[in-house]
Short mmCIF file of C-alpha atoms in Angstrom, two decimals:
data_model
loop_
_atom_site.label_atom_id
_atom_site.label_comp_id
_atom_site.label_asym_id
_atom_site.label_seq_id
_atom_site.Cartn_x
_atom_site.Cartn_y
_atom_site.Cartn_z
CA MET A 1 117.16 154.15 67.98
CA MET A 2 119.84 151.31 69.50
CA LEU A 3 119.83 152.86 72.77
CA SER A 4 116.26 153.09 73.32
CA ARG A 5 115.72 149.54 73.43
CA TYR A 6 117.65 149.17 76.88
CA LYS A 7 115.71 149.58 80.33
CA HIS A 8 117.21 150.08 83.65
CA GLU A 9 116.39 152.03 86.86
CA HIS A 10 119.54 153.80 86.25
CA LEU A 11 119.33 154.49 82.49
CA ILE A 12 117.43 157.46 80.71
CA SER A 13 116.02 156.37 77.92
CA LEU A 14 116.54 158.06 74.44
CA LEU A 15 113.29 158.38 72.92
CA GLY A 16 114.07 159.98 69.59
CA PHE A 17 115.98 162.35 67.54
CA CYS A 18 115.55 165.24 65.11
CA LYS A 19 117.85 166.32 62.30
CA ASP A 20 116.53 168.76 60.13
CA ASP A 21 117.79 172.08 58.29
CA GLY A 22 121.34 171.85 60.08
CA GLU A 23 119.71 171.24 63.65
CA LYS A 24 120.21 168.31 65.58
CA ILE A 25 118.21 167.15 68.45
CA LEU A 26 117.89 164.32 71.00
CA VAL A 27 115.17 163.91 73.00
CA TYR A 28 115.20 161.85 76.44
CA GLU A 29 113.02 161.15 79.29
CA TYR A 30 112.49 164.26 81.35
CA ALA A 31 114.72 164.51 84.17
CA SER A 32 113.71 167.03 86.56
CA HIS A 33 117.22 167.62 88.02
CA GLY A 34 119.17 168.43 84.71
CA SER A 35 122.54 166.90 83.80
CA LEU A 36 125.28 166.25 86.47
CA ASP A 37 127.45 169.04 85.10
CA ARG A 38 124.88 171.52 86.27
CA HIS A 39 125.54 170.60 89.99
CA LEU A 40 128.94 169.90 90.28
CA SER A 41 130.12 173.00 92.01
CA SER A 42 126.90 173.26 94.00
CA THR A 43 127.70 173.71 97.77
CA SER A 44 124.34 171.95 98.20
CA LEU A 45 125.29 168.52 96.67
CA THR A 46 126.73 166.36 99.58
CA TRP A 47 129.41 163.96 99.58
CA ARG A 48 127.11 161.36 100.18
CA GLN A 49 124.53 162.48 97.59
CA ARG A 50 127.61 162.39 94.88
CA LEU A 51 128.22 158.84 96.08
CA ASN A 52 124.73 157.90 95.34
CA ILE A 53 124.90 159.59 92.08
CA CYS A 54 128.02 158.27 90.90
CA LEU A 55 126.76 154.69 92.03
CA ALA A 56 123.72 154.94 90.11
CA ALA A 57 125.59 156.24 87.00
CA ALA A 58 128.13 152.82 87.31
CA ARG A 59 125.33 150.47 87.91
CA GLY A 60 123.74 151.95 84.20
CA ILE A 61 126.93 151.37 82.76
CA SER A 62 127.54 147.95 84.11
CA TYR A 63 124.66 147.05 82.75
CA LEU A 64 125.24 148.32 79.36
CA HIS A 65 128.49 146.62 79.48
CA ASP A 66 126.76 143.08 80.46
CA PRO A 67 123.05 143.29 79.86
CA ASN A 68 121.06 140.44 82.01
CA GLY A 69 119.93 137.90 79.96
CA THR A 70 121.24 138.93 76.78
CA GLN A 71 124.48 138.00 74.58
CA GLN A 72 124.87 141.64 73.38
CA ARG A 73 126.77 144.52 75.17
CA VAL A 74 126.96 148.35 74.69
CA LEU A 75 129.84 150.76 74.46
CA HIS A 76 128.15 153.79 75.62
CA LEU A 77 130.82 156.64 75.76
CA SER A 78 131.67 160.03 75.17
CA ASP A 79 128.88 160.99 73.15
CA PHE A 80 126.08 158.55 71.06
CA GLY A 81 128.13 158.98 67.92
CA LEU A 82 130.30 156.17 69.72
CA SER A 83 127.76 153.88 70.94
CA LYS A 84 127.72 150.45 69.50
CA ILE A 85 126.63 147.07 70.15
CA GLY A 86 128.87 143.97 70.52
CA PRO A 87 129.38 140.25 71.73
CA ALA A 88 129.28 140.13 75.51
CA ASN A 89 132.62 138.29 75.32
CA GLN A 90 134.33 139.96 72.89
CA GLN A 91 137.48 142.21 73.95
CA HIS A 92 138.00 144.37 71.28
CA THR A 93 135.01 145.63 69.78
CA PHE A 94 135.20 148.45 66.90
CA LEU A 95 138.36 150.16 64.87
CA PHE A 96 137.28 153.32 63.67
CA SER A 97 139.20 155.45 60.78
CA ASN A 98 138.56 158.60 62.28
CA ILE A 99 138.79 160.07 65.88
CA VAL A 100 135.17 161.28 67.47
CA GLY A 101 134.07 162.31 70.63
CA THR A 102 134.02 164.84 73.71
CA PRO A 103 137.95 166.32 74.33
CA GLY A 104 138.88 165.72 77.68
CA TYR A 105 136.76 162.27 78.21
CA LEU A 106 138.59 160.26 75.69
CA ASP A 107 140.56 157.14 76.03
CA PRO A 108 144.24 157.85 75.21
CA GLN A 109 144.68 154.19 74.05
CA TYR A 110 141.48 155.02 71.69
CA LEU A 111 143.11 158.25 70.68
CA GLU A 112 146.65 156.12 69.83
CA LYS A 113 145.21 153.02 67.99
CA TYR A 114 141.28 153.77 67.01
CA PHE A 115 140.11 150.68 69.03
CA LEU A 116 137.00 151.26 70.99
CA THR A 117 136.56 149.22 74.05
CA LYS A 118 134.80 148.48 77.27
CA GLU A 119 137.91 149.57 79.10
CA SER A 120 137.29 153.05 76.99
CA ASP A 121 134.06 153.43 78.78
CA VAL A 122 135.91 152.57 82.13
CA TYR A 123 138.37 155.81 81.55
CA SER A 124 135.69 157.92 80.68
CA PHE A 125 133.74 157.34 83.48
CA GLY A 126 136.89 157.76 85.66
CA VAL A 127 137.27 161.54 84.60
CA VAL A 128 133.60 161.92 85.63
CA LEU A 129 134.38 160.50 89.20
CA PHE A 130 137.32 163.15 89.26
CA GLU A 131 134.81 165.79 88.10
CA VAL A 132 132.41 164.72 91.19
CA LEU A 133 135.17 164.98 93.76
CA CYS A 134 136.74 168.05 92.28
CA GLY A 135 133.63 169.78 91.68
CA ARG A 136 134.29 171.11 88.21
CA LEU A 137 134.38 169.92 84.69
CA CYS A 138 137.68 168.22 83.57
CA PHE A 139 138.43 171.03 81.12
CA GLU A 140 138.89 174.96 80.90
CA TYR A 141 139.73 177.53 78.29
CA ASN A 142 142.45 179.87 78.97
CA ASP A 143 143.06 182.42 76.23
CA GLY A 144 140.79 180.46 73.71
CA GLN A 145 142.61 177.14 74.12
CA PHE A 146 141.34 174.06 75.65
CA HIS A 147 143.32 172.54 78.78
CA SER A 148 142.33 169.15 80.25
CA LEU A 149 142.75 168.84 84.37
CA VAL A 150 142.88 165.14 83.97
CA GLN A 151 146.33 165.06 84.07
CA ARG A 152 146.83 167.15 86.84
CA TRP A 153 143.96 165.13 88.95
CA LYS A 154 146.13 161.89 88.14
CA GLN A 155 149.14 163.57 89.36
CA SER A 156 147.57 164.92 92.69
CA SER A 157 146.04 161.25 93.36
CA GLU A 158 149.72 159.63 92.59
CA GLU A 159 151.74 162.57 95.18
CA LYS A 160 148.98 161.98 97.88
CA LYS A 161 147.95 165.56 97.28
CA LEU A 162 144.49 165.34 96.41
CA ASP A 163 143.52 167.88 98.97
CA HIS A 164 144.74 170.68 96.54
CA VAL A 165 142.02 169.62 94.09
CA ILE A 166 139.09 168.22 96.10
CA PHE A 167 136.03 170.68 96.08
CA ARG A 168 136.67 172.39 99.40
CA ASP A 169 133.03 172.40 100.27
CA LEU A 170 133.25 168.72 100.56
CA LYS A 171 136.44 168.18 102.83
CA GLN A 172 134.43 168.46 106.27
CA GLN A 173 131.89 165.78 105.20
CA MET A 174 134.18 163.02 104.16
CA ASP A 175 135.18 159.99 105.62
CA PRO A 176 138.85 159.31 105.03
CA SER A 177 138.39 155.85 104.07
CA SER A 178 135.32 156.64 101.83
CA LEU A 179 137.41 159.32 100.21
CA GLU A 180 140.34 156.64 99.78
CA ILE A 181 138.17 154.16 98.34
CA PHE A 182 136.46 156.40 96.16
CA SER A 183 139.75 158.18 94.84
CA ASN A 184 141.25 154.94 94.24
CA ILE A 185 139.14 153.35 91.64
CA ALA A 186 138.83 156.64 90.11
CA TYR A 187 142.53 156.59 89.69
CA GLN A 188 142.32 152.82 88.59
CA CYS A 189 139.66 154.02 85.74
CA LEU A 190 142.29 156.29 84.33
CA GLN A 191 145.04 153.74 83.86
CA LYS A 192 146.67 153.95 80.26
CA THR A 193 146.69 150.16 79.53
CA TYR A 194 143.48 148.30 79.55
CA GLU A 195 144.46 145.50 81.87
CA LEU A 196 145.33 147.87 84.78
CA ARG A 197 141.79 149.46 84.85
CA PRO A 198 138.59 147.74 86.54
CA THR A 199 135.93 146.46 85.43
CA MET A 200 132.54 148.51 85.50
CA ALA A 201 131.29 145.55 88.01
CA ARG A 202 134.34 146.00 90.20
CA VAL A 203 133.87 150.34 90.11
CA VAL A 204 130.24 149.42 91.28
CA GLU A 205 131.39 147.27 94.10
CA GLU A 206 134.11 149.91 95.41
CA LEU A 207 131.66 152.49 95.16
CA GLU A 208 129.07 150.59 97.26
CA ILE A 209 131.46 150.36 99.93
CA ALA A 210 132.50 153.89 99.78
CA LEU A 211 129.03 154.78 100.27
CA GLU A 212 128.15 152.33 103.19
CA ILE A 213 131.62 153.77 105.07
CA GLN A 214 129.96 157.45 104.22
CA GLU A 215 126.68 156.66 105.65
CA THR A 216 128.18 154.94 109.01
CA TYR A 217 130.13 158.11 108.96
CA ASP A 218 127.22 160.17 108.90
CA VAL A 219 125.29 158.51 111.28
CA PRO A 220 126.95 160.24 114.30
CA MET A 221 126.70 163.50 112.82
CA ASP A 222 123.17 163.67 112.20
CA TYR A 223 121.53 160.94 113.57
CA GLU A 224 123.22 160.08 117.40
CA GLU A 225 121.73 162.98 119.01
CA MET A 226 118.21 162.27 117.35
CA MET A 227 118.52 158.56 118.28
CA ALA A 228 119.16 159.07 121.93
CA THR A 229 115.75 161.33 122.43
CA ALA A 230 113.50 158.85 120.36
CA VAL A 231 110.32 157.91 121.75
CA PRO A 232 109.81 154.99 121.78
CA PRO A 233 113.51 153.88 121.03
CA LEU A 234 114.07 153.11 117.45
CA LEU A 235 114.83 149.37 116.49
CA TYR A 236 116.95 149.38 113.25
CA LYS A 237 119.53 146.75 111.75
CA SER A 238 120.85 148.90 108.99
CA GLN A 239 121.32 152.39 107.68
CA GLU A 240 118.26 151.92 105.33
CA GLU A 241 116.23 150.61 108.02
CA LEU A 242 117.07 153.90 109.98
CA ASN A 243 116.04 155.80 107.01
CA THR A 244 112.70 154.07 106.37
CA LEU A 245 111.81 154.79 109.93
CA PHE A 246 112.66 158.52 109.36
CA SER A 247 111.16 158.59 106.15
CA LYS A 248 107.90 157.71 107.95
CA GLY A 249 108.35 160.13 110.72
CA VAL A 250 109.76 159.48 114.25
CA LEU A 251 108.87 161.35 117.94
CA LEU A 252 112.23 163.09 119.16
CA ASN A 253 112.88 165.56 122.14
CA MET A 254 111.08 163.18 124.76
CA GLY A 255 108.19 162.96 122.26
CA LYS A 256 108.14 166.99 121.81
CA THR A 257 109.63 167.21 118.20
CA TRP A 258 108.43 165.16 114.95
CA PHE A 259 111.13 164.47 112.75
CA SER A 260 111.04 162.85 109.10
CA LEU A 261 113.17 162.85 105.96
CA ASN A 262 111.53 163.90 102.74
CA LYS A 263 112.23 162.58 99.73
CA ASN A 264 115.58 164.10 99.18
CA GLY A 265 116.75 163.47 102.57
CA GLU A 266 116.05 166.70 103.95
CA HIS A 267 115.09 166.98 107.23
CA CYS A 268 111.76 168.14 108.27
CA GLU A 269 110.93 169.37 111.67
CA MET A 270 107.86 170.07 113.84
CA ILE A 271 107.86 171.40 117.38
CA SER A 272 104.80 170.44 119.31
CA ALA A 273 102.46 173.49 120.79
CA ALA A 274 103.14 172.31 124.16
CA GLU A 275 107.09 172.72 123.38
CA CYS A 276 106.80 176.33 122.14
CA LEU A 277 104.04 177.69 123.72
CA ILE A 278 104.69 180.72 125.99
CA PRO A 279 101.72 181.26 128.28
CA ILE A 280 100.05 184.65 128.26
CA ALA A 281 98.99 186.06 131.64
CA SER A 282 95.98 187.64 130.50
CA ILE A 283 94.57 184.46 129.02
CA TYR A 284 93.83 181.66 131.06
CA HIS A 285 91.70 178.36 130.05
CA LYS A 286 91.31 175.55 132.60
CA ASP A 287 92.08 172.96 129.66
CA PRO A 288 94.17 174.58 126.88
CA TYR A 289 95.16 171.45 125.49
CA SER A 290 93.11 168.53 123.73
CA SER A 291 93.75 164.89 122.84
CA GLU A 292 90.74 164.75 120.81
CA TYR A 293 92.03 165.74 117.31
CA ASN A 294 94.56 163.08 116.28
CA SER A 295 97.63 164.68 117.17
CA ARG A 296 100.98 162.93 116.91
CA PHE A 297 101.92 164.34 120.32
CA LYS A 298 100.91 162.92 123.67
CA MET A 299 100.10 166.51 124.97
CA GLY A 300 97.46 166.65 122.07
CA SER A 301 96.91 170.06 120.58
CA TYR A 302 96.32 173.90 122.07
CA LEU A 303 93.08 175.50 121.61
CA ALA A 304 93.63 178.82 120.56
CA TYR A 305 89.90 180.10 121.47
CA ASN A 306 90.83 183.66 120.85
CA ARG A 307 93.54 183.27 118.38
CA LYS A 308 95.88 185.07 120.53
CA PHE A 309 98.98 183.18 121.54
CA LYS A 310 102.94 183.77 121.41
CA THR A 311 105.57 180.74 120.19
CA ARG A 312 109.38 180.32 120.92
CA VAL A 313 110.38 177.89 118.40
CA ARG A 314 113.58 176.50 118.47
CA THR A 315 114.84 173.76 116.38
CA GLN A 316 117.64 171.65 116.69
CA PHE A 317 117.52 168.96 113.43
CA LEU A 318 117.39 171.14 110.52
CA SER A 319 119.36 170.42 107.40
CA PRO A 320 121.98 173.25 106.72
CA LYS A 321 122.04 175.30 103.54
CA THR A 322 118.26 174.34 102.95
CA VAL A 323 115.28 176.97 102.30
CA TYR A 324 112.59 176.04 104.68
CA ALA A 325 109.09 177.17 104.47
CA VAL A 326 107.92 177.71 108.27
CA ASN A 327 104.41 176.60 108.64
CA LEU A 328 101.89 176.82 111.17
CA VAL A 329 99.86 173.64 111.65
CA PHE A 330 96.26 173.12 112.81
CA LYS A 331 92.73 172.63 112.48
CA PHE A 332 89.53 174.37 112.87
CA MET A 333 87.30 173.23 116.02
CA LYS A 334 84.23 173.29 113.84
CA LYS A 335 84.96 172.12 110.38
CA ASN A 336 83.69 174.25 107.25
CA PRO A 337 80.82 172.74 105.99
CA THR A 338 80.75 174.55 102.30
CA GLY A 339 84.04 172.35 101.11
CA GLU A 340 85.68 175.89 99.94
CA PRO A 341 89.64 176.10 100.44
CA PRO A 342 90.35 176.99 104.21
CA TYR A 343 90.40 180.59 104.93
CA VAL A 344 92.08 181.46 108.08
CA ALA A 345 92.87 185.08 108.12
CA LEU A 346 95.32 185.01 111.21
CA GLU A 347 97.40 187.98 112.06
CA TYR A 348 101.32 186.96 112.93
CA LYS A 349 104.52 188.71 113.66
CA LEU A 350 108.01 188.15 114.76
CA ALA A 351 108.45 189.63 118.38
CA GLU A 352 111.32 191.97 117.56
CA ASN A 353 108.67 193.37 114.46
CA THR A 354 105.97 196.02 114.70
CA LYS A 355 104.28 195.35 111.39
CA SER A 356 101.94 192.06 111.49
CA SER A 357 101.37 189.71 108.34
CA ILE A 358 98.06 187.86 107.47
CA VAL A 359 97.80 184.61 106.19
CA GLN A 360 94.95 184.15 104.17
CA LEU A 361 94.65 180.76 103.29
CA ALA A 362 96.01 176.82 104.48
CA ASP A 363 96.63 173.99 102.37
CA GLU A 364 94.88 170.49 103.03
CA ARG A 365 97.74 167.74 104.19
CA GLU A 366 97.83 164.08 103.59
CA ASP A 367 97.64 163.35 107.36
CA GLY A 368 94.47 165.39 107.81
CA TRP A 369 95.81 168.77 109.32
CA LEU A 370 95.86 172.16 107.76
CA MET A 371 98.98 174.12 107.05
CA ALA A 372 99.73 177.73 106.92
CA LYS A 373 102.95 179.03 105.43
CA LEU A 374 104.10 181.80 107.51
CA TYR A 375 107.81 182.50 106.58
CA GLU A 376 110.51 181.33 104.16
CA LEU A 377 114.02 180.86 105.69
CA THR A 378 117.39 179.51 104.78
CA SER A 379 119.05 177.55 107.25
CA ASP A 380 122.87 178.01 108.30
CA SER A 381 122.99 175.37 110.89
CA ARG A 382 120.65 173.00 112.52
CA ASN A 383 119.32 175.26 115.13
CA VAL A 384 116.76 178.17 114.41
CA ASP A 385 115.41 180.10 117.41
CA LEU A 386 111.70 182.39 116.26
CA GLU A 387 109.62 183.89 118.62
CA ILE A 388 106.27 184.52 116.77
CA VAL A 389 103.24 186.18 118.14
CA PHE A 390 99.92 185.16 116.76
CA GLU A 391 97.38 187.76 117.55
CA SER A 392 93.39 187.66 116.93
CA SER A 393 91.48 189.96 114.77
CA LYS A 394 87.97 190.84 115.41
CA LYS A 395 87.69 191.62 111.27
CA TYR A 396 88.49 188.15 110.53
CA TYR A 397 87.71 186.04 113.48
CA SER A 398 85.92 182.62 113.03
CA SER A 399 86.29 179.31 114.43
CA VAL A 400 88.45 178.33 117.18
CA LEU A 401 91.97 177.07 116.14
CA VAL A 402 93.62 173.94 117.06
CA ILE A 403 97.26 173.96 117.05
CA GLU A 404 99.49 170.98 116.75
CA GLY A 405 102.82 172.92 116.33
CA ILE A 406 105.41 174.86 114.23
CA GLU A 407 106.67 173.18 111.22
CA PHE A 408 109.88 173.31 109.04
CA ARG A 409 109.45 171.82 105.82
CA PRO A 410 111.93 172.02 103.06
CA LEU A 411 110.69 173.37 99.72
CA GLU A 412 109.97 171.42 96.86
CA LYS A 413 113.05 171.93 94.63
CA ALA A 414 111.72 172.76 90.73
#
């Protein structure tokens, strides 16, 4: 239970183990997204997200090598059978009489000399860095034979031909300098001699630089257009401060769009009723908007007296390849005194469709508004164009609806 003693924000604690009747089970803290190997080939895992994952892992291993405030370090490589504690100032820690560990990740020096060192960890981490870069595990089986890809990756790096092995969905996302720093430190980790390999502290430093460069590179792609239309103008000194502003939510598009980031860094976008409403000639109200309902939009909320209105919703800032829920955000003019779940029973359809749907119930939000889910869609780009028609139904007619807007919210990942 040695590893259960070490606590760090980038370590998952080992809680226990079981060995019974031929079964061997390790019990860890719950990690909702599973292990990294399940996501290596995911097209939705961006280069910036991969950098963040690698940096967090590097910080965890660096801590295990030199725990703050202790005189011990942990070698934590290949599998838990190799985990050992040793003095922090000792170079070569343990001599093994037999080779154990996971093929593909093992340090060649360990295979030759049976010595396990901190540099052995560095080598294995370099393999993982290349896996993240190439979007696949470091080995494959051909005709039942195990084949390591590590030497091929090293050769591609030496010959400046990484483009041949990089995961193709990442190529358009990468800042060249960020890629160069990342690939250089990954290659250094795979050097045969201990002396040429970097420390994990140095790996952390290089990955921090690669991430910082990538974040700067991503700002024009993701945020330049947004910041130009922010009301009021956004004031920030760093990417971290900008992300904090976006996490809280800001008004864009001259105050007609509410934009925010969720905890996964995905874009949430709400189009105000005033921006997306299409006037219906047969329906006229002298003052259809109200500022009495605490709307985040200056124009206020649209009062749908007879529940018949049309919207043309054009997004500008969605995250590509993301599954979104399309929600109507609203309130009732008269609050429900019973405390029962909000019952909407609102008919709606896309303009090109003939058949209507009915949304029955709404969810209460933390901001005090209600949210009725209309559709799910997967975004191909930042832009979506929908025309949605809402119709009154005498059968289900109840309180006047106060419409704030149409929201595109990423679905929570299981």
